[in-house]
CSV table of C-alpha atoms and ligand atoms in Angstrom, one decimal:
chain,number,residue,atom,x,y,z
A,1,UNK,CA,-88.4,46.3,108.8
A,2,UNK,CA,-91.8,46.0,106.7
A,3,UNK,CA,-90.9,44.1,103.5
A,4,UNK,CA,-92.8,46.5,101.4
A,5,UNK,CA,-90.6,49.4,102.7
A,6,UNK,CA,-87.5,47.4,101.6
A,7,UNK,CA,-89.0,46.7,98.1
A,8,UNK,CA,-89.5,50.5,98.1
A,9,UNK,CA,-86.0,51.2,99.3
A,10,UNK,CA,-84.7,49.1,96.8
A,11,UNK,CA,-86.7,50.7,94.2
A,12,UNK,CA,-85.7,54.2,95.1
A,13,UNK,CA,-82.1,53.4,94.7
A,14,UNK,CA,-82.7,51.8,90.7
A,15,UNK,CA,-84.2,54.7,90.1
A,16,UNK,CA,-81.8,56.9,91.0
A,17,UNK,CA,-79.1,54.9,89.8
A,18,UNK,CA,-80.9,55.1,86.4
A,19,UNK,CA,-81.1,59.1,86.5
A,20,UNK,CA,-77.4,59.1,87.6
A,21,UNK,CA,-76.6,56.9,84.4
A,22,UNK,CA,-78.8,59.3,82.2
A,23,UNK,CA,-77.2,62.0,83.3
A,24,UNK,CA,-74.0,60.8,82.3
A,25,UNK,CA,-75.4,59.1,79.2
A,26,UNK,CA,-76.6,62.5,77.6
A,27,UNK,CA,-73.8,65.2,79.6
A,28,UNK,CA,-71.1,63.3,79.9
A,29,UNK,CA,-68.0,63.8,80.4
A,30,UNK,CA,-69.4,64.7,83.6
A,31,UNK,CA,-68.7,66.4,87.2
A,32,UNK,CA,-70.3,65.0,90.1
A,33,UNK,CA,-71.5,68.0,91.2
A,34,UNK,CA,-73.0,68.8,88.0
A,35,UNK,CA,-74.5,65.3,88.0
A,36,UNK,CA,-75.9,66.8,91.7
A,37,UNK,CA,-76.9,69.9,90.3
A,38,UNK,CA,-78.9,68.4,87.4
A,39,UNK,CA,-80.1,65.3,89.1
A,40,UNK,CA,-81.3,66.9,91.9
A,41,UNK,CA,-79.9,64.5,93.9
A,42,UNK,CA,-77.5,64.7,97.3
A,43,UNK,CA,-74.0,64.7,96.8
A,44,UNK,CA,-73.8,61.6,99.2
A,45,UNK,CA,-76.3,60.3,97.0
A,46,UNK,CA,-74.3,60.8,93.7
A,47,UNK,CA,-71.0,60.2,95.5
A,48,UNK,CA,-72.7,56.4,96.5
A,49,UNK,CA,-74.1,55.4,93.0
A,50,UNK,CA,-71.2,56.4,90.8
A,51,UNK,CA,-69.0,54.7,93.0
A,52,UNK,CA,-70.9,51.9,92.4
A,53,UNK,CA,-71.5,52.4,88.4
A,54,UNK,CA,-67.4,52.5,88.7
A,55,UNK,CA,-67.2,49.4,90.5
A,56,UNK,CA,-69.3,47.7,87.9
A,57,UNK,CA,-68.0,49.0,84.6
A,58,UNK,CA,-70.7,51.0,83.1
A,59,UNK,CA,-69.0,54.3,83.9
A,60,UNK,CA,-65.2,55.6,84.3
A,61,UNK,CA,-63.5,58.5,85.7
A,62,UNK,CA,-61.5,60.8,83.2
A,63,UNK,CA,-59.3,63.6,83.6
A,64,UNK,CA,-60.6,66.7,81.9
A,65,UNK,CA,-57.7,67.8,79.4
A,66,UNK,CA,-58.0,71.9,79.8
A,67,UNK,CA,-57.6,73.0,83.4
A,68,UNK,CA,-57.6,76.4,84.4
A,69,UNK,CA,-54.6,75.3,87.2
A,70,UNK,CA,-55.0,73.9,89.9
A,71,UNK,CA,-56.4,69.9,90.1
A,72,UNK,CA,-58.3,68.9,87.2
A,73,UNK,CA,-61.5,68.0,87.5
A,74,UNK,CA,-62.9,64.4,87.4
A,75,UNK,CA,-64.9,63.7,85.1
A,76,UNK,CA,-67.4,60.6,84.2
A,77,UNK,CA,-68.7,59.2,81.4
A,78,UNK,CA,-69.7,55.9,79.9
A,79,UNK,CA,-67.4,53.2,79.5
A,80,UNK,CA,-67.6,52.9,75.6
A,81,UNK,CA,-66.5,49.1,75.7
A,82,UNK,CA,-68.9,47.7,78.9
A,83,UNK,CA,-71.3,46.4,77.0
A,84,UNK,CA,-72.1,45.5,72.8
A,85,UNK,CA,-75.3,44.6,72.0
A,86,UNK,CA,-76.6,43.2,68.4
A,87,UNK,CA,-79.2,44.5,66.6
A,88,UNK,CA,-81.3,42.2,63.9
A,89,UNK,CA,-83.5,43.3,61.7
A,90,UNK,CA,-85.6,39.9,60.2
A,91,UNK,CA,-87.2,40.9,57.2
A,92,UNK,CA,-88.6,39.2,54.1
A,93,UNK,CA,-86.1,37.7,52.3
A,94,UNK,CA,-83.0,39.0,54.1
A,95,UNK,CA,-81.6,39.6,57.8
A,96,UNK,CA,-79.5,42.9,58.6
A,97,UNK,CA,-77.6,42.6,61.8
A,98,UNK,CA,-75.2,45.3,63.6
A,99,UNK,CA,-73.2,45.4,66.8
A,100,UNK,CA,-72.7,48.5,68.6
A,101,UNK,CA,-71.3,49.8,71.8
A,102,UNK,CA,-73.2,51.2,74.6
A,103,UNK,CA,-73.7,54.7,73.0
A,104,UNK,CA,-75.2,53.0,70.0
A,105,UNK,CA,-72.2,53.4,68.2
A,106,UNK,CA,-72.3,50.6,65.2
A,107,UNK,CA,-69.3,48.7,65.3
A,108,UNK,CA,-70.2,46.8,62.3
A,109,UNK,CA,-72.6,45.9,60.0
A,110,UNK,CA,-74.4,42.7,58.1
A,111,UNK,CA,-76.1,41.7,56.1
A,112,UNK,CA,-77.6,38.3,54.3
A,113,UNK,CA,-80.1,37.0,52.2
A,114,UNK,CA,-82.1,34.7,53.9
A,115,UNK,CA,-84.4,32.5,51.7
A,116,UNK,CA,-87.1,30.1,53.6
A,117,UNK,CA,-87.9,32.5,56.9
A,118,UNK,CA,-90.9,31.0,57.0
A,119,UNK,CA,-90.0,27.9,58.4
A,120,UNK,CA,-89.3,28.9,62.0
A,121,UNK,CA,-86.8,26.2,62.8
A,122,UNK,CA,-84.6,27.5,59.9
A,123,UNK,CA,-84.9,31.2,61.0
A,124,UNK,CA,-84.0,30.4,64.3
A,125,UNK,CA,-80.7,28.8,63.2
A,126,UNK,CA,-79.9,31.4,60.2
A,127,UNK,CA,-80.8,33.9,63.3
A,128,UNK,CA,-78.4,32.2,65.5
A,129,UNK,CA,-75.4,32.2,62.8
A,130,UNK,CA,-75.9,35.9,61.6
A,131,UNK,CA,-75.0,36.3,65.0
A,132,UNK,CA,-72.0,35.1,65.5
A,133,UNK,CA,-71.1,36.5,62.5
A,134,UNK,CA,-71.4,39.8,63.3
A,135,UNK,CA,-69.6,39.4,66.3
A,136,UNK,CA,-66.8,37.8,64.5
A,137,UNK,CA,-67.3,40.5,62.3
A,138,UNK,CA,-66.3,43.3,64.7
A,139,UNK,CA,-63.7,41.3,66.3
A,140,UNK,CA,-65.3,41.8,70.1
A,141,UNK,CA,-65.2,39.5,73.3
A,142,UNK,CA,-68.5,37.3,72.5
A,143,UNK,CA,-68.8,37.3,76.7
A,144,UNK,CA,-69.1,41.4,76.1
A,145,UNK,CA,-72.5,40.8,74.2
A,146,UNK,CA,-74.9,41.8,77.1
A,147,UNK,CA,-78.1,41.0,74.1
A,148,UNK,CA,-79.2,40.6,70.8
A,149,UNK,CA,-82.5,42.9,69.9
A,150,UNK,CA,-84.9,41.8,67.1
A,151,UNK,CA,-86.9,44.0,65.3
A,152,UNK,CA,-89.5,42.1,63.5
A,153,UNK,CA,-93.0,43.6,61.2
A,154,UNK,CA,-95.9,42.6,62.7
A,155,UNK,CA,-97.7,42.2,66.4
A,156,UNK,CA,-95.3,41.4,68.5
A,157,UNK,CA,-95.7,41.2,72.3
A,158,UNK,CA,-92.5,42.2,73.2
A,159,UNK,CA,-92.8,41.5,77.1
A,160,UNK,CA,-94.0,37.8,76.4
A,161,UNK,CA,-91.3,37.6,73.9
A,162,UNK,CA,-94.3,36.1,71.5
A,163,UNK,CA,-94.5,36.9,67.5
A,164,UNK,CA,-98.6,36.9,67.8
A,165,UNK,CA,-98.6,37.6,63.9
A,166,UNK,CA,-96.5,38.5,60.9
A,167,UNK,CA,-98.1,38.6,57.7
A,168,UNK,CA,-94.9,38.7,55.8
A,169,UNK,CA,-93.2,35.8,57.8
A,170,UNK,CA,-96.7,33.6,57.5
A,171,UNK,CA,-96.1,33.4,61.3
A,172,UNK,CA,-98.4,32.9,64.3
A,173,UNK,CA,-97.7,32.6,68.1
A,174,UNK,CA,-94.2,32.3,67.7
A,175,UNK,CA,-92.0,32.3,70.7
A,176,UNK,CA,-88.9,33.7,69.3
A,177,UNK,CA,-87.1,35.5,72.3
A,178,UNK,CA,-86.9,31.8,73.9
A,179,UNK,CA,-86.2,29.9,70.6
A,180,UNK,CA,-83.3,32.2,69.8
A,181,UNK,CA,-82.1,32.7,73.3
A,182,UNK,CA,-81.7,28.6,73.6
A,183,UNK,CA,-80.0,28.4,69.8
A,184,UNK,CA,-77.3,31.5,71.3
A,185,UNK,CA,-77.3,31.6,75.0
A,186,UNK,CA,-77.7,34.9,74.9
A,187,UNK,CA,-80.9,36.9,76.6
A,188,UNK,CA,-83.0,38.1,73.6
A,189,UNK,CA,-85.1,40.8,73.5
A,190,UNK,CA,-87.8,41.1,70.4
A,191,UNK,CA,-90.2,43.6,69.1
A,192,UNK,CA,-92.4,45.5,66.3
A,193,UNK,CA,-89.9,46.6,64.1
A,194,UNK,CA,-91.3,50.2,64.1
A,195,UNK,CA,-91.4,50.2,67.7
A,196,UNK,CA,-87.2,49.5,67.9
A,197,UNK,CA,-86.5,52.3,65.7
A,198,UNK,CA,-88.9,54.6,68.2
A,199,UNK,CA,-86.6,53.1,70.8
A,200,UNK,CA,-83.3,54.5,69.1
A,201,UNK,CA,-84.7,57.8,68.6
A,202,UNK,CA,-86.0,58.2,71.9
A,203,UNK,CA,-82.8,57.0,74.0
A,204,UNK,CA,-80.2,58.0,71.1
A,205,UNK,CA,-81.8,59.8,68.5
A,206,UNK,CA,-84.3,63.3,67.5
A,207,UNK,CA,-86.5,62.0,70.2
A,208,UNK,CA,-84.2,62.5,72.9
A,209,UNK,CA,-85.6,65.5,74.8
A,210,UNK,CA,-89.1,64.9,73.2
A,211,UNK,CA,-92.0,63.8,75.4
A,212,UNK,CA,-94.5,63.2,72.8
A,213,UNK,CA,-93.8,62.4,69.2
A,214,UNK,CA,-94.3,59.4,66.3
A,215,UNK,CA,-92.2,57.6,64.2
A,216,UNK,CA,-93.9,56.5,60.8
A,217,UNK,CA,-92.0,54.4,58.7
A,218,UNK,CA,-92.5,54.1,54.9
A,219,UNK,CA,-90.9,51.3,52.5
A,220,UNK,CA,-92.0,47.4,52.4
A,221,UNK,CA,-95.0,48.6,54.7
A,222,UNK,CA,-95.9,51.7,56.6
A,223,UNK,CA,-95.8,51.3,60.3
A,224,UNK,CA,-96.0,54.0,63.4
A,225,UNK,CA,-94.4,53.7,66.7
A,226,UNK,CA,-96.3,56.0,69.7
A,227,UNK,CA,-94.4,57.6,72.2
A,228,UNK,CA,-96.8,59.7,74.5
A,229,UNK,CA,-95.4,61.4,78.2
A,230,UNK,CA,-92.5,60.3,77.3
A,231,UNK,CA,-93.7,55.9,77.2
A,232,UNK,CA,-93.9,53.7,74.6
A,233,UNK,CA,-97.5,53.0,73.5
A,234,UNK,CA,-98.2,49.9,72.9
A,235,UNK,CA,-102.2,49.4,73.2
A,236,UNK,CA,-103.6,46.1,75.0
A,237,UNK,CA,-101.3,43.1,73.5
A,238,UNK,CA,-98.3,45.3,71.5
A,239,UNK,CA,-101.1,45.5,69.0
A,240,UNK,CA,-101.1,49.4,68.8
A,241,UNK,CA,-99.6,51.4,65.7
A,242,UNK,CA,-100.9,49.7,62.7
A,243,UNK,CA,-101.1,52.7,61.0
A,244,UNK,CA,-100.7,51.1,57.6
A,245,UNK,CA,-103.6,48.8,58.2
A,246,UNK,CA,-106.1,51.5,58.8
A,247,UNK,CA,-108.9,51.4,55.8
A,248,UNK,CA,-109.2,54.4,53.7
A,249,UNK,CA,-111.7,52.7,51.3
A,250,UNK,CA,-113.2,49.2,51.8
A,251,UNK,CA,-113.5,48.8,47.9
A,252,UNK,CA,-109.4,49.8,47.5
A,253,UNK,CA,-106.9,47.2,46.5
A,254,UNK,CA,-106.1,44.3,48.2
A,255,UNK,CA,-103.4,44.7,51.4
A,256,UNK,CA,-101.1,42.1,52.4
A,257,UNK,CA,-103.4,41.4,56.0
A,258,UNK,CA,-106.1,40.1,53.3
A,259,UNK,CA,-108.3,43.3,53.5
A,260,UNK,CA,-108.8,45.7,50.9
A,261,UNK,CA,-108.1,49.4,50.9
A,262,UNK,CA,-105.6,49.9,53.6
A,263,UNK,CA,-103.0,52.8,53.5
A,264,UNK,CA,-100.2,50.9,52.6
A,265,UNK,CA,-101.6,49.2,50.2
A,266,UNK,CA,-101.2,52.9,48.5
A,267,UNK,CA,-98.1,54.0,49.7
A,268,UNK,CA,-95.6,51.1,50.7
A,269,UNK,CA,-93.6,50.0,48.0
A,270,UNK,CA,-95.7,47.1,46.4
A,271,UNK,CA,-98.2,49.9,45.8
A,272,UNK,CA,-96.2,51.8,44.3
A,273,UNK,CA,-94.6,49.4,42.0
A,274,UNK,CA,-98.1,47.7,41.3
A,275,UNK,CA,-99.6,50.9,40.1
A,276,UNK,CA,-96.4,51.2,37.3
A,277,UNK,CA,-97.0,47.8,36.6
A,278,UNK,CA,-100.6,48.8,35.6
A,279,UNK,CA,-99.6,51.6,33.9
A,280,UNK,CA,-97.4,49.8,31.4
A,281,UNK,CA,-100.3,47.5,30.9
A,282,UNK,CA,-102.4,50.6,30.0
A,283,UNK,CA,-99.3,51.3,27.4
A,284,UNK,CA,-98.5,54.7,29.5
A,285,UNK,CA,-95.4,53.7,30.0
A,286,UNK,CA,-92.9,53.5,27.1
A,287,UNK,CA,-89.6,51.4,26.9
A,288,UNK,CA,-90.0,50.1,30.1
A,289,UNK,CA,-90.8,46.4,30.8
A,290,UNK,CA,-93.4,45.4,33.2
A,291,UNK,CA,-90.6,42.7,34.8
A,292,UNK,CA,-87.6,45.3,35.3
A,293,UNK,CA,-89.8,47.7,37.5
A,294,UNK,CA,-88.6,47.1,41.6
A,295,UNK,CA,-89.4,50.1,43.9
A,296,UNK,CA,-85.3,51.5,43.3
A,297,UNK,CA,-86.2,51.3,39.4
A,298,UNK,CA,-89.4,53.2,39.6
A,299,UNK,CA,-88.1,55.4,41.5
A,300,UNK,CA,-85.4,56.6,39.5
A,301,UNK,CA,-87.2,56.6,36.6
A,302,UNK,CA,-89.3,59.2,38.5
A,303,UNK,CA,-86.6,60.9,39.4
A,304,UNK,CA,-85.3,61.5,36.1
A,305,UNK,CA,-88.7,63.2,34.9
A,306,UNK,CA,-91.0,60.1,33.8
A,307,UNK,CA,-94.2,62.2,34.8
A,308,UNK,CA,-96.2,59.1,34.7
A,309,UNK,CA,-94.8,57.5,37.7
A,310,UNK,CA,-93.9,61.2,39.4
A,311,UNK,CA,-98.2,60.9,39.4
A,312,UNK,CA,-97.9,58.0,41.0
A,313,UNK,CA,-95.4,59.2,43.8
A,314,UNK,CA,-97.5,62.4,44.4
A,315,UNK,CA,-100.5,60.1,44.9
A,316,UNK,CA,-99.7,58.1,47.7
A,317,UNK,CA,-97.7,61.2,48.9
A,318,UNK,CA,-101.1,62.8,49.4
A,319,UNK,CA,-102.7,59.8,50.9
A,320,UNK,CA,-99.9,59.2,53.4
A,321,UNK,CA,-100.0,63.3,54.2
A,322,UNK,CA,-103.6,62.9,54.7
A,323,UNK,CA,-102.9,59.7,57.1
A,324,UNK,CA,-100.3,62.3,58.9
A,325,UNK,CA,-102.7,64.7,59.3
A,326,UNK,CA,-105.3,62.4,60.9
A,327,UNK,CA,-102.4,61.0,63.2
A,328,UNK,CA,-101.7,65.2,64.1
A,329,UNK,CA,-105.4,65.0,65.4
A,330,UNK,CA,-105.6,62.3,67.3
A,331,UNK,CA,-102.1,62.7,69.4
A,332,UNK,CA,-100.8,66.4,68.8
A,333,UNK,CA,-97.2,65.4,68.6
A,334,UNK,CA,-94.1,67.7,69.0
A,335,UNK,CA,-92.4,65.7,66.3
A,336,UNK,CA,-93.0,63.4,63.8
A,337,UNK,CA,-89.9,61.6,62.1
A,338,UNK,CA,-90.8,60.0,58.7
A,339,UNK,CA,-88.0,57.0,58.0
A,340,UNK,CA,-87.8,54.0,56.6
A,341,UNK,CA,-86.8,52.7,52.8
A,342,UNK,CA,-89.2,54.6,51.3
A,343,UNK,CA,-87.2,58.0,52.4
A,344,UNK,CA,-85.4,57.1,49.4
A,345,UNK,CA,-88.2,58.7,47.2
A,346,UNK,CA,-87.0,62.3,48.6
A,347,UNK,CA,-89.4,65.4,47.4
A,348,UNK,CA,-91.2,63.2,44.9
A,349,UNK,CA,-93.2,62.0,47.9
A,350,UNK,CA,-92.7,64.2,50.4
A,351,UNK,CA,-93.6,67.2,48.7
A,352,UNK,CA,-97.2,66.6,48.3
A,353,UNK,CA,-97.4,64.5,52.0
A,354,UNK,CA,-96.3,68.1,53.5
A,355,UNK,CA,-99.2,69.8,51.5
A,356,UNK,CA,-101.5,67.3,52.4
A,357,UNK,CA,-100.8,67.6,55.6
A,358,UNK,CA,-101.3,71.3,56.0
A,359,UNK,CA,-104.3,71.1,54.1
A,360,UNK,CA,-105.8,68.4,55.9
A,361,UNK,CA,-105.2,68.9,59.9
A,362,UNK,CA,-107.6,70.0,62.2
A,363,UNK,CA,-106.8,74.4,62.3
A,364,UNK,CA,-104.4,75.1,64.8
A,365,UNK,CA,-102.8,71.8,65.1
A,366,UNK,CA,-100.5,72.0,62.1
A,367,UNK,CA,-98.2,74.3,63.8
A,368,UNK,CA,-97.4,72.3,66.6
A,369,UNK,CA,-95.7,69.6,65.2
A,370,UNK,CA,-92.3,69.7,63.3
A,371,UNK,CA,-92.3,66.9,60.1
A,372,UNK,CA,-88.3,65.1,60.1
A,373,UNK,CA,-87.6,63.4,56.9
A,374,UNK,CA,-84.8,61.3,58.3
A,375,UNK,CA,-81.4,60.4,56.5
A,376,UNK,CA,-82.0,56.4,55.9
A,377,UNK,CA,-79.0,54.1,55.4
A,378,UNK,CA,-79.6,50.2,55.6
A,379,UNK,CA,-78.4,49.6,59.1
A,380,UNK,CA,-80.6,52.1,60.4
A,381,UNK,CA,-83.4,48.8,61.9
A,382,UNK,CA,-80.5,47.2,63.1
A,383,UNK,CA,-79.5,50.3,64.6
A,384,UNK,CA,-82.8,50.2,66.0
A,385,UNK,CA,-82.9,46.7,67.5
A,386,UNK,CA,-79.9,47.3,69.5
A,387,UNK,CA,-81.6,49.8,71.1
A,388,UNK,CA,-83.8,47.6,72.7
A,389,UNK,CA,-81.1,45.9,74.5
A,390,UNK,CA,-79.5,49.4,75.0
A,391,UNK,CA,-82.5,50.9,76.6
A,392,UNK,CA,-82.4,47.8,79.0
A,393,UNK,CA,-79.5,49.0,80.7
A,394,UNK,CA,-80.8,52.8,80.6
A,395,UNK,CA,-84.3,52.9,81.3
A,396,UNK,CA,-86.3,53.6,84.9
A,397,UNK,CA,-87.7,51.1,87.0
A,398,UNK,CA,-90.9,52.9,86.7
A,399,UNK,CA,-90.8,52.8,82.8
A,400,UNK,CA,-90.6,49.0,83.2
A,401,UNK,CA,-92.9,47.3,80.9
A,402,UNK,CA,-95.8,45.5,83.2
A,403,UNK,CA,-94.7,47.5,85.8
A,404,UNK,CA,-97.5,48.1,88.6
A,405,UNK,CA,-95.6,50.9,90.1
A,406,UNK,CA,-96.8,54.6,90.1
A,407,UNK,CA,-94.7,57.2,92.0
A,408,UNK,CA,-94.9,60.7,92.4
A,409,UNK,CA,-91.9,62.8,94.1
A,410,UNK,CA,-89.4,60.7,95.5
A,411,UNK,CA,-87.5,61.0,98.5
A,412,UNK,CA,-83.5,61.5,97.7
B,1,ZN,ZN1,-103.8,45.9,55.4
């Protein structure tokens, strides 16, 4: 037999073993034949791959409770305890870890300050122990931990397993995914921050039955993760998505990356406490100290009526709608789910991104495009980083990253 058709055989049965595992990812409990009916697959088909999804674990057979009389029907769904994975977020100054099962299910949570990150060395060994505490943590076989996930800011080129930059970290050309991966003998998957939590909406999340839709994140910076036809952008080297980084005015203040006038450097939370910072300086702000104001104080002093700082909010609310609405004309998205710290701020900036939004996209376009303020809670990028394990175990052949394989209709 031609070696090419066997590679093709071979590649026709991962793909349909990955349909068969959606399907009872999203439906299950499960039928076969309903798997059949909305797989499109043969019975004999469906018959041979859960068999072998059985045989390995992933899935298990249950008896449906309520039965008309007669045999109850079988039923499949996902073995909850096949797999955990652990999610990390790395961030400045502190690491968030979580474990979960294989419905993304968080098991447990962590999280520890972590001083000195920028000394690669010591992050790879604080990495390494966060780990095992979190497994610890959630009393689980360590041998059960299929992965560990890190979400990181930055470029990141996620199939190289390379941190190209991180202008918080200081770092440069890092190879984390092996560094970690020899510290915990355990395979490592890393990328963009932004992009895990993209992940976890698309496989477990609002994004779930959404082809095309964007993720922007507000809080320590502002990031975007693309997800167009249903793929993960990514542009040529995992640089894609630096939303925050685009220039509104070359004269602005000064941005983290070293230029002047990028988005974030209005809206993410150093903004926003800078500008109250200057506005005590200008005396506008009375019995407040310059020192006391973090992002949490500033923002509940705007809460509670200080219409100083509520300026401030609806500010860089305006200039992140007005981002938005440039990001509604360029990709036309279904949805677009806002997350991150900064949902914290509620109305006081959301309000006036919605207007901005409205006022400022191309006519037409607004209405296509449902705006999702998402609930935030702190383990939501650790949530996220599991998912890049997680999707491992879910995801097509023909979504493989660097894959060189395009496929129309497939034979059963
Ligand atoms: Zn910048």
């Amino acid at each position: 037999m031609p070696r090419f058709w066997t590679a093709n055989r071979q590649l026709i049965r991962a793909i349909n073993r990955s349909t068969v595992l959606n399907v009872v990812k999203s439906e299950g409990p499960v039928s076969r034949t309903e798997i059949v009916r909305l797989s499109g697959l043969s019975p004999a088909t469906v018959s041979e791959i859960t068999a072998d999804l059985i045989a390995e674990g992933l899935i298990c057979e249950k008896t449906a409770g309520d039965s008309t009389g007669g045999r109850p029907p079988i039923l499949l769904a996902l073995t909850q305890d096949a797999a955990y994975v652990v999610g990390i977020k790395l961030a400045e100054g502190h690491i968030s870890a979580a474990i979960t099962d294989i419905e993304a299910n968080i098991l447990s949570t962590l999280t520890v300050p972590a001083a000195g990150m920028h000394a690669v060395e010591r992050a790879v060994v604080t990495l390494g122990e966060v780990v095992e505490r979190v497994i610890a943590k959630a009393s689980v076989p360590r041998e059960r931990v299929t992965g560990v996930g890190i979400g990181l800011a930055g470029v990141i080129d996620a199939e190289g397993g390379l941190c190209r930059f991180s202008p918080i970290l200081g770092w440069r050309d890092v190879p984390l995914k092996k560094l970690v991966e020899e510290q915990i003998g355990i395979p490592v998957y890393i990328d963009n921050d932004v992009n895990t939590l993209a992940m976890a909406e698309k496989w477990f999340g609002a994004g779930q039955d959404v082809d095309d839709f964007l993720v922007v994140t507000v809080g320590r910076g502002v990031g975007l993760g693309i997800v167009v036809n249903g793929q993960f952008y990514r542009g040529t080297r995992g640089g894609g998505g630096e939303f925050g980084h685009t220039v509104l005015a070359s004269d602005g203040p000064l941005c983290d990356c070293g230029k002047r006038g990028c988005l974030e450097a209005y809206v993410a939370d150093p903004a926003l406490v800078r500008a109250a910072q200057e506005a005590v300086a200008r005396s506008e702000l009375s019995g407040v100290s310059a020192a006391e104001l973090t992002v949490e104080r500033v923002t509940e002093l705007a809460q509670a009526g200080n219409e100083t700082l509520r300026a401030i909010f609806c500010q860089a609310g305006e200039i992140l709608g007005m981002g938005i609405a440039n990001l509604l004309n360029i990709f036309n998205p279904a949805l677009v789910i806002v997350s991150g710290e900064g949902v914290r701020a509620g109305d006081l900036l959301f309000e006036p991104m919605r207007e901005a939004v409205a006022r400022c996209v191309f006519d037409g376009l607004g209405q296509d495009t449902e705006i999702v303020i998402q609930d935030w809670g702190d383990e939501a990028w650790a949530w996220g980083a599991a998912s890049l394990v997680l999707q491992e175990i879910f995801k097509s052949p023909i979504h493989a990253r660097g894959s060189e394989v395009g496929l129309g209709a497939l034979p059963d």
